[in-house]
Amino acid sequence: MKIIFLGAPGAGKGTLAEIVSKKYDIPTISTGNIIRESLKNGTEMGLKAKSFIEAGKLVPDEVVIGIIKERLAKGDCEKGFILDGFPRTIPQAEALEEMGVVIDKVVDIEVSEDIITYRMSGRRVCAQCGSSYHIADKKPKVDGVCDNCGGELVQRSDDKPETVRDRLAVYHEQTEPLIGFYEGKGNLKKVYCQNDLAENTAAVFKALEEKA
Ligand code: AMP
C-alpha cells in the first residue's frame, strides 16, 4: 500500500500515520522529520534547509525531491509506505510520478483552522526520535519524556504562533492545489478529522479500506 497523507500542518498527519504504519507494517516517511534530523546533525542539506524551516517556508523542491528519491530506494519501502508531508507542491507530485511511483490512496485530512492552531500550540516532539505528543490530548506516560525512546520533549520552533500563521498561508497557496491534482487522478479520499483520536483513526482506516 502506497499512501500519501495530505493536509495542513498540525492537522494530525504524523500521529495518524504512526498508527497506520504500525497496523500495515509499512514505514512512514516524513520529510519534515528527515530535514530536522539533518539540521540537528549539521549536514550540508540541514544547513540549506535551516532558513526556510525557521521562516515557516517550504524547502526548495529539488532538495526535498532528492531526499525522497534516496529514502524510497531503501529496502523497507518495497511493501509500501506512507508519505507524511510530501508532496507539498505540484512539481513535487509530478516528480513522484516521474520516479514511477504509483500511489494507491491519497488521504486528505481536513481540520478547521481553530483546531489546527490548538494542536500546533500544544504539540511537543521528541528531540531524539521525532515522536509527536500534545500537552492535553496525547500526553506521554512521564511528563516531558518520550514513551518510545526516553528522549526529551520540546516545542518545535516553527510551532510558535507567528510561524504557524506563515505555514498556514504557505499551505493554502502551495499545497492545497494538490487536492484538485489528486482528485483528478481519482484516488483521493477526504477525511474530516475534527473529533478525538479514536474516531479520527477509525475514519482514516475506513477511507483506506474503501475503494478509491
Ligand atoms: P512538517 O514536519 O511536515 O510540518 O515540516 C516542517 C517543515 O519542513 C516545513 O515547514 C518545511 O519548511 C519543511 N518541509 C517538510 N516537508 C517539505 C516538503 N515536502 N517540501 C518543502 N518543505 C518541506
PDB file of C-alpha atoms and ligand atoms in Angstrom:
ATOM      1  CA  MET A   1       0.000   0.000   0.000  1.00  0.00           C
ATOM      2  CA  LYS A   2       1.495   3.326  -1.073  1.00  0.00           C
ATOM      3  CA  ILE A   3      -0.244   6.146   0.714  1.00  0.00           C
ATOM      4  CA  ILE A   4       0.023   9.941   0.825  1.00  0.00           C
ATOM      5  CA  PHE A   5      -1.289  11.900   3.804  1.00  0.00           C
ATOM      6  CA  LEU A   6      -2.214  15.396   2.659  1.00  0.00           C
ATOM      7  CA  GLY A   7      -3.386  18.130   4.987  1.00  0.00           C
ATOM      8  CA  ALA A   8      -2.434  21.377   6.649  1.00  0.00           C
ATOM      9  CA  PRO A   9       0.455  21.478   9.114  1.00  0.00           C
ATOM     10  CA  GLY A  10      -0.911  20.473  12.508  1.00  0.00           C
ATOM     11  CA  ALA A  11      -3.835  18.507  11.044  1.00  0.00           C
ATOM     12  CA  GLY A  12      -2.558  15.345  12.739  1.00  0.00           C
ATOM     13  CA  LYS A  13      -0.902  13.634   9.761  1.00  0.00           C
ATOM     14  CA  GLY A  14       2.097  12.436  11.777  1.00  0.00           C
ATOM     15  CA  THR A  15       0.021  10.989  14.620  1.00  0.00           C
ATOM     16  CA  LEU A  16      -2.363   9.181  12.275  1.00  0.00           C
ATOM     17  CA  ALA A  17       0.493   7.992  10.046  1.00  0.00           C
ATOM     18  CA  GLU A  18       2.225   6.427  13.051  1.00  0.00           C
ATOM     19  CA  ILE A  19      -0.906   4.375  13.845  1.00  0.00           C
ATOM     20  CA  VAL A  20      -1.476   3.274  10.225  1.00  0.00           C
ATOM     21  CA  SER A  21       2.209   2.480   9.841  1.00  0.00           C
ATOM     22  CA  LYS A  22       2.093   0.054  12.804  1.00  0.00           C
ATOM     23  CA  LYS A  23      -1.103  -1.673  11.631  1.00  0.00           C
ATOM     24  CA  TYR A  24       0.005  -2.084   7.973  1.00  0.00           C
ATOM     25  CA  ASP A  25       3.652  -2.669   8.902  1.00  0.00           C
ATOM     26  CA  ILE A  26       4.959  -0.103   6.419  1.00  0.00           C
ATOM     27  CA  PRO A  27       7.290   2.825   7.156  1.00  0.00           C
ATOM     28  CA  THR A  28       6.183   6.438   7.491  1.00  0.00           C
ATOM     29  CA  ILE A  29       8.369   8.820   5.568  1.00  0.00           C
ATOM     30  CA  SER A  30       8.201  12.327   6.962  1.00  0.00           C
ATOM     31  CA  THR A  31      10.273  14.851   5.022  1.00  0.00           C
ATOM     32  CA  GLY A  32       9.919  17.227   7.997  1.00  0.00           C
ATOM     33  CA  ASN A  33      11.495  14.641  10.349  1.00  0.00           C
ATOM     34  CA  ILE A  34      14.294  13.878   7.878  1.00  0.00           C
ATOM     35  CA  ILE A  35      15.082  17.597   7.486  1.00  0.00           C
ATOM     36  CA  ARG A  36      15.005  18.219  11.268  1.00  0.00           C
ATOM     37  CA  GLU A  37      17.374  15.262  11.758  1.00  0.00           C
ATOM     38  CA  SER A  38      19.797  16.750   9.196  1.00  0.00           C
ATOM     39  CA  LEU A  39      19.555  20.122  10.942  1.00  0.00           C
ATOM     40  CA  LYS A  40      20.407  18.500  14.271  1.00  0.00           C
ATOM     41  CA  ASN A  41      23.378  16.707  12.709  1.00  0.00           C
ATOM     42  CA  GLY A  42      24.576  19.870  10.929  1.00  0.00           C
ATOM     43  CA  THR A  43      24.741  18.198   7.495  1.00  0.00           C
ATOM     44  CA  GLU A  44      25.010  20.210   4.286  1.00  0.00           C
ATOM     45  CA  MET A  45      21.342  19.550   3.491  1.00  0.00           C
ATOM     46  CA  GLY A  46      20.384  20.654   7.001  1.00  0.00           C
ATOM     47  CA  LEU A  47      22.246  23.918   6.529  1.00  0.00           C
ATOM     48  CA  LYS A  48      20.490  24.526   3.190  1.00  0.00           C
ATOM     49  CA  ALA A  49      17.080  23.926   4.791  1.00  0.00           C
ATOM     50  CA  LYS A  50      17.606  25.877   8.033  1.00  0.00           C
ATOM     51  CA  SER A  51      16.481  29.376   6.993  1.00  0.00           C
ATOM     52  CA  PHE A  52      13.398  28.044   5.162  1.00  0.00           C
ATOM     53  CA  ILE A  53      12.191  25.899   8.070  1.00  0.00           C
ATOM     54  CA  GLU A  54      12.733  28.693  10.580  1.00  0.00           C
ATOM     55  CA  ALA A  55      10.719  31.139   8.459  1.00  0.00           C
ATOM     56  CA  GLY A  56       7.858  28.641   8.020  1.00  0.00           C
ATOM     57  CA  LYS A  57       8.599  28.468   4.285  1.00  0.00           C
ATOM     58  CA  LEU A  58       8.963  25.400   2.100  1.00  0.00           C
ATOM     59  CA  VAL A  59      12.418  23.983   1.491  1.00  0.00           C
ATOM     60  CA  PRO A  60      13.195  24.148  -2.283  1.00  0.00           C
ATOM     61  CA  ASP A  61      11.650  21.362  -4.360  1.00  0.00           C
ATOM     62  CA  GLU A  62      14.962  19.972  -5.634  1.00  0.00           C
ATOM     63  CA  VAL A  63      16.193  19.452  -2.050  1.00  0.00           C
ATOM     64  CA  VAL A  64      13.103  17.534  -0.845  1.00  0.00           C
ATOM     65  CA  ILE A  65      12.786  15.581  -4.091  1.00  0.00           C
ATOM     66  CA  GLY A  66      16.396  14.429  -3.579  1.00  0.00           C
ATOM     67  CA  ILE A  67      15.559  13.373  -0.011  1.00  0.00           C
ATOM     68  CA  ILE A  68      12.543  11.340  -1.169  1.00  0.00           C
ATOM     69  CA  LYS A  69      14.419   9.644  -4.031  1.00  0.00           C
ATOM     70  CA  GLU A  70      17.106   8.483  -1.639  1.00  0.00           C
ATOM     71  CA  ARG A  71      14.605   7.317   1.004  1.00  0.00           C
ATOM     72  CA  LEU A  72      12.279   5.429  -1.361  1.00  0.00           C
ATOM     73  CA  ALA A  73      15.252   3.467  -2.725  1.00  0.00           C
ATOM     74  CA  LYS A  74      15.688   1.740   0.661  1.00  0.00           C
ATOM     75  CA  GLY A  75      14.542  -1.866   1.021  1.00  0.00           C
ATOM     76  CA  ASP A  76      11.922  -1.206   3.711  1.00  0.00           C
ATOM     77  CA  CYS A  77       9.798   0.726   1.161  1.00  0.00           C
ATOM     78  CA  GLU A  78       9.272  -2.302  -1.080  1.00  0.00           C
ATOM     79  CA  LYS A  79       5.997  -3.364   0.618  1.00  0.00           C
ATOM     80  CA  GLY A  80       4.662   0.179   0.673  1.00  0.00           C
ATOM     81  CA  PHE A  81       4.941   3.381   2.684  1.00  0.00           C
ATOM     82  CA  ILE A  82       3.117   6.419   3.979  1.00  0.00           C
ATOM     83  CA  LEU A  83       4.305   9.813   2.811  1.00  0.00           C
ATOM     84  CA  ASP A  84       3.705  12.409   5.526  1.00  0.00           C
ATOM     85  CA  GLY A  85       4.429  15.962   4.373  1.00  0.00           C
ATOM     86  CA  PHE A  86       5.417  15.068   0.809  1.00  0.00           C
ATOM     87  CA  PRO A  87       4.442  16.125  -1.813  1.00  0.00           C
ATOM     88  CA  ARG A  88       3.724  19.701  -0.774  1.00  0.00           C
ATOM     89  CA  THR A  89       3.776  21.329  -4.224  1.00  0.00           C
ATOM     90  CA  ILE A  90       2.598  20.319  -7.704  1.00  0.00           C
ATOM     91  CA  PRO A  91       6.206  19.954  -9.001  1.00  0.00           C
ATOM     92  CA  GLN A  92       6.917  17.551  -6.094  1.00  0.00           C
ATOM     93  CA  ALA A  93       3.849  15.449  -7.035  1.00  0.00           C
ATOM     94  CA  GLU A  94       4.991  15.424 -10.663  1.00  0.00           C
ATOM     95  CA  ALA A  95       8.489  14.358  -9.609  1.00  0.00           C
ATOM     96  CA  LEU A  96       6.964  11.419  -7.707  1.00  0.00           C
ATOM     97  CA  GLU A  97       5.175  10.323 -10.876  1.00  0.00           C
ATOM     98  CA  GLU A  98       8.377  10.712 -12.896  1.00  0.00           C
ATOM     99  CA  MET A  99      10.068   8.356 -10.424  1.00  0.00           C
ATOM    100  CA  GLY A 100       7.450   5.763 -11.440  1.00  0.00           C
ATOM    101  CA  VAL A 101       5.814   5.691  -8.017  1.00  0.00           C
ATOM    102  CA  VAL A 102       2.155   4.630  -8.240  1.00  0.00           C
ATOM    103  CA  ILE A 103       0.144   5.852  -5.264  1.00  0.00           C
ATOM    104  CA  ASP A 104      -2.805   3.710  -4.142  1.00  0.00           C
ATOM    105  CA  LYS A 105      -4.548   6.196  -1.896  1.00  0.00           C
ATOM    106  CA  VAL A 106      -4.276   9.885  -1.056  1.00  0.00           C
ATOM    107  CA  VAL A 107      -5.911  10.701   2.270  1.00  0.00           C
ATOM    108  CA  ASP A 108      -6.713  14.376   2.636  1.00  0.00           C
ATOM    109  CA  ILE A 109      -7.024  15.158   6.342  1.00  0.00           C
ATOM    110  CA  GLU A 110      -9.403  18.071   6.802  1.00  0.00           C
ATOM    111  CA  VAL A 111      -9.415  20.027  10.069  1.00  0.00           C
ATOM    112  CA  SER A 112     -10.681  23.543  10.898  1.00  0.00           C
ATOM    113  CA  GLU A 113      -8.105  26.268  11.386  1.00  0.00           C
ATOM    114  CA  ASP A 114      -9.069  26.721  15.079  1.00  0.00           C
ATOM    115  CA  ILE A 115      -8.265  23.085  15.796  1.00  0.00           C
ATOM    116  CA  ILE A 116      -5.013  23.296  13.825  1.00  0.00           C
ATOM    117  CA  THR A 117      -3.855  26.242  15.918  1.00  0.00           C
ATOM    118  CA  TYR A 118      -4.823  24.397  19.121  1.00  0.00           C
ATOM    119  CA  ARG A 119      -2.975  21.242  18.025  1.00  0.00           C
ATOM    120  CA  MET A 120       0.173  23.062  16.952  1.00  0.00           C
ATOM    121  CA  SER A 121       0.424  25.263  20.026  1.00  0.00           C
ATOM    122  CA  GLY A 122       0.148  22.209  22.294  1.00  0.00           C
ATOM    123  CA  ARG A 123       2.364  19.935  20.216  1.00  0.00           C
ATOM    124  CA  ARG A 124       5.585  18.638  21.761  1.00  0.00           C
ATOM    125  CA  VAL A 125       8.045  16.461  19.884  1.00  0.00           C
ATOM    126  CA  CYS A 126      10.838  14.174  20.963  1.00  0.00           C
ATOM    127  CA  ALA A 127      14.191  15.872  20.335  1.00  0.00           C
ATOM    128  CA  GLN A 128      15.690  12.436  19.723  1.00  0.00           C
ATOM    129  CA  CYS A 129      13.263  10.354  17.613  1.00  0.00           C
ATOM    130  CA  GLY A 130      10.709  12.959  16.447  1.00  0.00           C
ATOM    131  CA  SER A 131       7.620  11.258  18.001  1.00  0.00           C
ATOM    132  CA  SER A 132       4.788  13.686  18.485  1.00  0.00           C
ATOM    133  CA  TYR A 133       2.704  14.425  21.627  1.00  0.00           C
ATOM    134  CA  HIS A 134       0.168  17.026  22.804  1.00  0.00           C
ATOM    135  CA  ILE A 135       0.166  18.703  26.209  1.00  0.00           C
ATOM    136  CA  ALA A 136      -3.543  17.938  26.746  1.00  0.00           C
ATOM    137  CA  ASP A 137      -4.634  15.329  24.204  1.00  0.00           C
ATOM    138  CA  LYS A 138      -1.692  12.976  23.793  1.00  0.00           C
ATOM    139  CA  LYS A 139       0.361  13.100  26.969  1.00  0.00           C
ATOM    140  CA  PRO A 140       3.442  10.928  27.405  1.00  0.00           C
ATOM    141  CA  LYS A 141       3.449   8.442  30.321  1.00  0.00           C
ATOM    142  CA  VAL A 142       6.098  10.549  32.101  1.00  0.00           C
ATOM    143  CA  ASP A 143       5.907  14.335  31.774  1.00  0.00           C
ATOM    144  CA  GLY A 144       8.423  15.705  29.250  1.00  0.00           C
ATOM    145  CA  VAL A 145       9.819  12.274  28.346  1.00  0.00           C
ATOM    146  CA  CYS A 146       9.260  10.326  25.105  1.00  0.00           C
ATOM    147  CA  ASP A 147       7.433   6.980  25.567  1.00  0.00           C
ATOM    148  CA  ASN A 148       9.302   5.435  22.629  1.00  0.00           C
ATOM    149  CA  CYS A 149      12.930   6.314  23.323  1.00  0.00           C
ATOM    150  CA  GLY A 150      13.164   8.298  26.581  1.00  0.00           C
ATOM    151  CA  GLY A 151      14.241  11.468  24.711  1.00  0.00           C
ATOM    152  CA  GLU A 152      13.361  14.990  25.886  1.00  0.00           C
ATOM    153  CA  LEU A 153      10.076  16.512  24.623  1.00  0.00           C
ATOM    154  CA  VAL A 154      10.404  20.030  23.219  1.00  0.00           C
ATOM    155  CA  GLN A 155       8.308  22.553  21.309  1.00  0.00           C
ATOM    156  CA  ARG A 156       9.281  22.894  17.643  1.00  0.00           C
ATOM    157  CA  SER A 157      10.490  26.432  16.942  1.00  0.00           C
ATOM    158  CA  ASP A 158       8.182  26.567  13.897  1.00  0.00           C
ATOM    159  CA  ASP A 159       5.149  25.798  16.120  1.00  0.00           C
ATOM    160  CA  LYS A 160       5.363  29.316  17.646  1.00  0.00           C
ATOM    161  CA  PRO A 161       2.237  31.386  16.751  1.00  0.00           C
ATOM    162  CA  GLU A 162       3.972  33.814  14.310  1.00  0.00           C
ATOM    163  CA  THR A 163       5.447  30.953  12.271  1.00  0.00           C
ATOM    164  CA  VAL A 164       2.229  28.919  12.399  1.00  0.00           C
ATOM    165  CA  ARG A 165       0.424  31.769  10.595  1.00  0.00           C
ATOM    166  CA  ASP A 166       3.062  31.783   7.840  1.00  0.00           C
ATOM    167  CA  ARG A 167       2.974  27.996   7.492  1.00  0.00           C
ATOM    168  CA  LEU A 168      -0.804  28.028   7.076  1.00  0.00           C
ATOM    169  CA  ALA A 169      -0.543  30.716   4.377  1.00  0.00           C
ATOM    170  CA  VAL A 170       2.095  28.636   2.569  1.00  0.00           C
ATOM    171  CA  TYR A 171      -0.187  25.594   2.862  1.00  0.00           C
ATOM    172  CA  HIS A 172      -3.153  27.372   1.246  1.00  0.00           C
ATOM    173  CA  GLU A 173      -1.036  28.804  -1.523  1.00  0.00           C
ATOM    174  CA  GLN A 174       1.259  25.913  -2.452  1.00  0.00           C
ATOM    175  CA  THR A 175      -0.064  22.647  -1.010  1.00  0.00           C
ATOM    176  CA  GLU A 176      -3.865  22.915  -1.180  1.00  0.00           C
ATOM    177  CA  PRO A 177      -3.829  22.780  -5.030  1.00  0.00           C
ATOM    178  CA  LEU A 178      -2.691  19.151  -4.632  1.00  0.00           C
ATOM    179  CA  ILE A 179      -6.241  18.249  -3.538  1.00  0.00           C
ATOM    180  CA  GLY A 180      -7.503  19.087  -7.045  1.00  0.00           C
ATOM    181  CA  PHE A 181      -4.454  17.417  -8.599  1.00  0.00           C
ATOM    182  CA  TYR A 182      -5.179  14.078  -6.896  1.00  0.00           C
ATOM    183  CA  GLU A 183      -8.978  14.406  -7.235  1.00  0.00           C
ATOM    184  CA  GLY A 184      -8.295  14.473 -10.940  1.00  0.00           C
ATOM    185  CA  LYS A 185      -6.463  11.142 -10.652  1.00  0.00           C
ATOM    186  CA  GLY A 186      -9.416   9.573  -8.814  1.00  0.00           C
ATOM    187  CA  ASN A 187      -7.562   8.216  -5.787  1.00  0.00           C
ATOM    188  CA  LEU A 188      -8.223  10.934  -3.185  1.00  0.00           C
ATOM    189  CA  LYS A 189     -10.351  10.471  -0.071  1.00  0.00           C
ATOM    190  CA  LYS A 190     -11.260  13.443   2.109  1.00  0.00           C
ATOM    191  CA  VAL A 191     -11.443  12.602   5.799  1.00  0.00           C
ATOM    192  CA  TYR A 192     -12.797  15.066   8.370  1.00  0.00           C
ATOM    193  CA  CYS A 193     -10.650  14.712  11.485  1.00  0.00           C
ATOM    194  CA  GLN A 194     -12.318  17.109  13.923  1.00  0.00           C
ATOM    195  CA  ASN A 195     -13.050  14.508  16.620  1.00  0.00           C
ATOM    196  CA  ASP A 196     -10.999  12.599  19.152  1.00  0.00           C
ATOM    197  CA  LEU A 197      -8.094  10.430  18.060  1.00  0.00           C
ATOM    198  CA  ALA A 198     -10.042   7.134  18.174  1.00  0.00           C
ATOM    199  CA  GLU A 199     -12.782   8.487  15.890  1.00  0.00           C
ATOM    200  CA  ASN A 200     -10.296  10.155  13.542  1.00  0.00           C
ATOM    201  CA  THR A 201      -8.279   6.939  13.316  1.00  0.00           C
ATOM    202  CA  ALA A 202     -11.399   4.898  12.511  1.00  0.00           C
ATOM    203  CA  ALA A 203     -12.352   7.398   9.780  1.00  0.00           C
ATOM    204  CA  VAL A 204      -8.869   7.168   8.229  1.00  0.00           C
ATOM    205  CA  PHE A 205      -8.910   3.334   8.191  1.00  0.00           C
ATOM    206  CA  LYS A 206     -12.387   3.393   6.642  1.00  0.00           C
ATOM    207  CA  ALA A 207     -11.084   5.683   3.864  1.00  0.00           C
ATOM    208  CA  LEU A 208      -8.055   3.456   3.320  1.00  0.00           C
ATOM    209  CA  GLU A 209     -10.160   0.318   3.084  1.00  0.00           C
ATOM    210  CA  GLU A 210     -12.828   1.767   0.768  1.00  0.00           C
ATOM    211  CA  LYS A 211     -12.410   1.646  -2.981  1.00  0.00           C
ATOM    212  CA  ALA A 212     -10.970   4.951  -4.224  1.00  0.00           C
TER     213      ALA A 212
HETATM  214  P1  AMP B   1       6.484  19.203   8.822  1.00  0.00           P
HETATM  215  O1  AMP B   1       7.198  18.497   9.905  1.00  0.00           O
HETATM  216  O2  AMP B   1       5.931  18.261   7.775  1.00  0.00           O
HETATM  217  O3  AMP B   1       5.442  20.170   9.327  1.00  0.00           O
HETATM  218  O4  AMP B   1       7.598  20.074   8.048  1.00  0.00           O
HETATM  219  C1  AMP B   1       8.311  21.093   8.709  1.00  0.00           C
HETATM  220  C2  AMP B   1       8.988  21.993   7.716  1.00  0.00           C
HETATM  221  O5  AMP B   1       9.899  21.215   6.915  1.00  0.00           O
HETATM  222  C3  AMP B   1       8.092  22.673   6.701  1.00  0.00           C
HETATM  223  O6  AMP B   1       7.502  23.871   7.212  1.00  0.00           O
HETATM  224  C4  AMP B   1       9.071  22.949   5.562  1.00  0.00           C
HETATM  225  O7  AMP B   1       9.916  24.042   5.867  1.00  0.00           O
HETATM  226  C5  AMP B   1       9.931  21.688   5.578  1.00  0.00           C
HETATM  227  N1  AMP B   1       9.346  20.639   4.703  1.00  0.00           N
HETATM  228  C6  AMP B   1       8.891  19.401   5.089  1.00  0.00           C
HETATM  229  N2  AMP B   1       8.427  18.710   4.034  1.00  0.00           N
HETATM  230  C7  AMP B   1       8.591  19.510   2.947  1.00  0.00           C
HETATM  231  C8  AMP B   1       8.273  19.387   1.564  1.00  0.00           C
HETATM  232  N3  AMP B   1       7.704  18.281   1.066  1.00  0.00           N
HETATM  233  N4  AMP B   1       8.581  20.433   0.750  1.00  0.00           N
HETATM  234  C9  AMP B   1       9.170  21.541   1.224  1.00  0.00           C
HETATM  235  N5  AMP B   1       9.465  21.750   2.514  1.00  0.00           N
HETATM  236  C10 AMP B   1       9.181  20.745   3.379  1.00  0.00           C
END
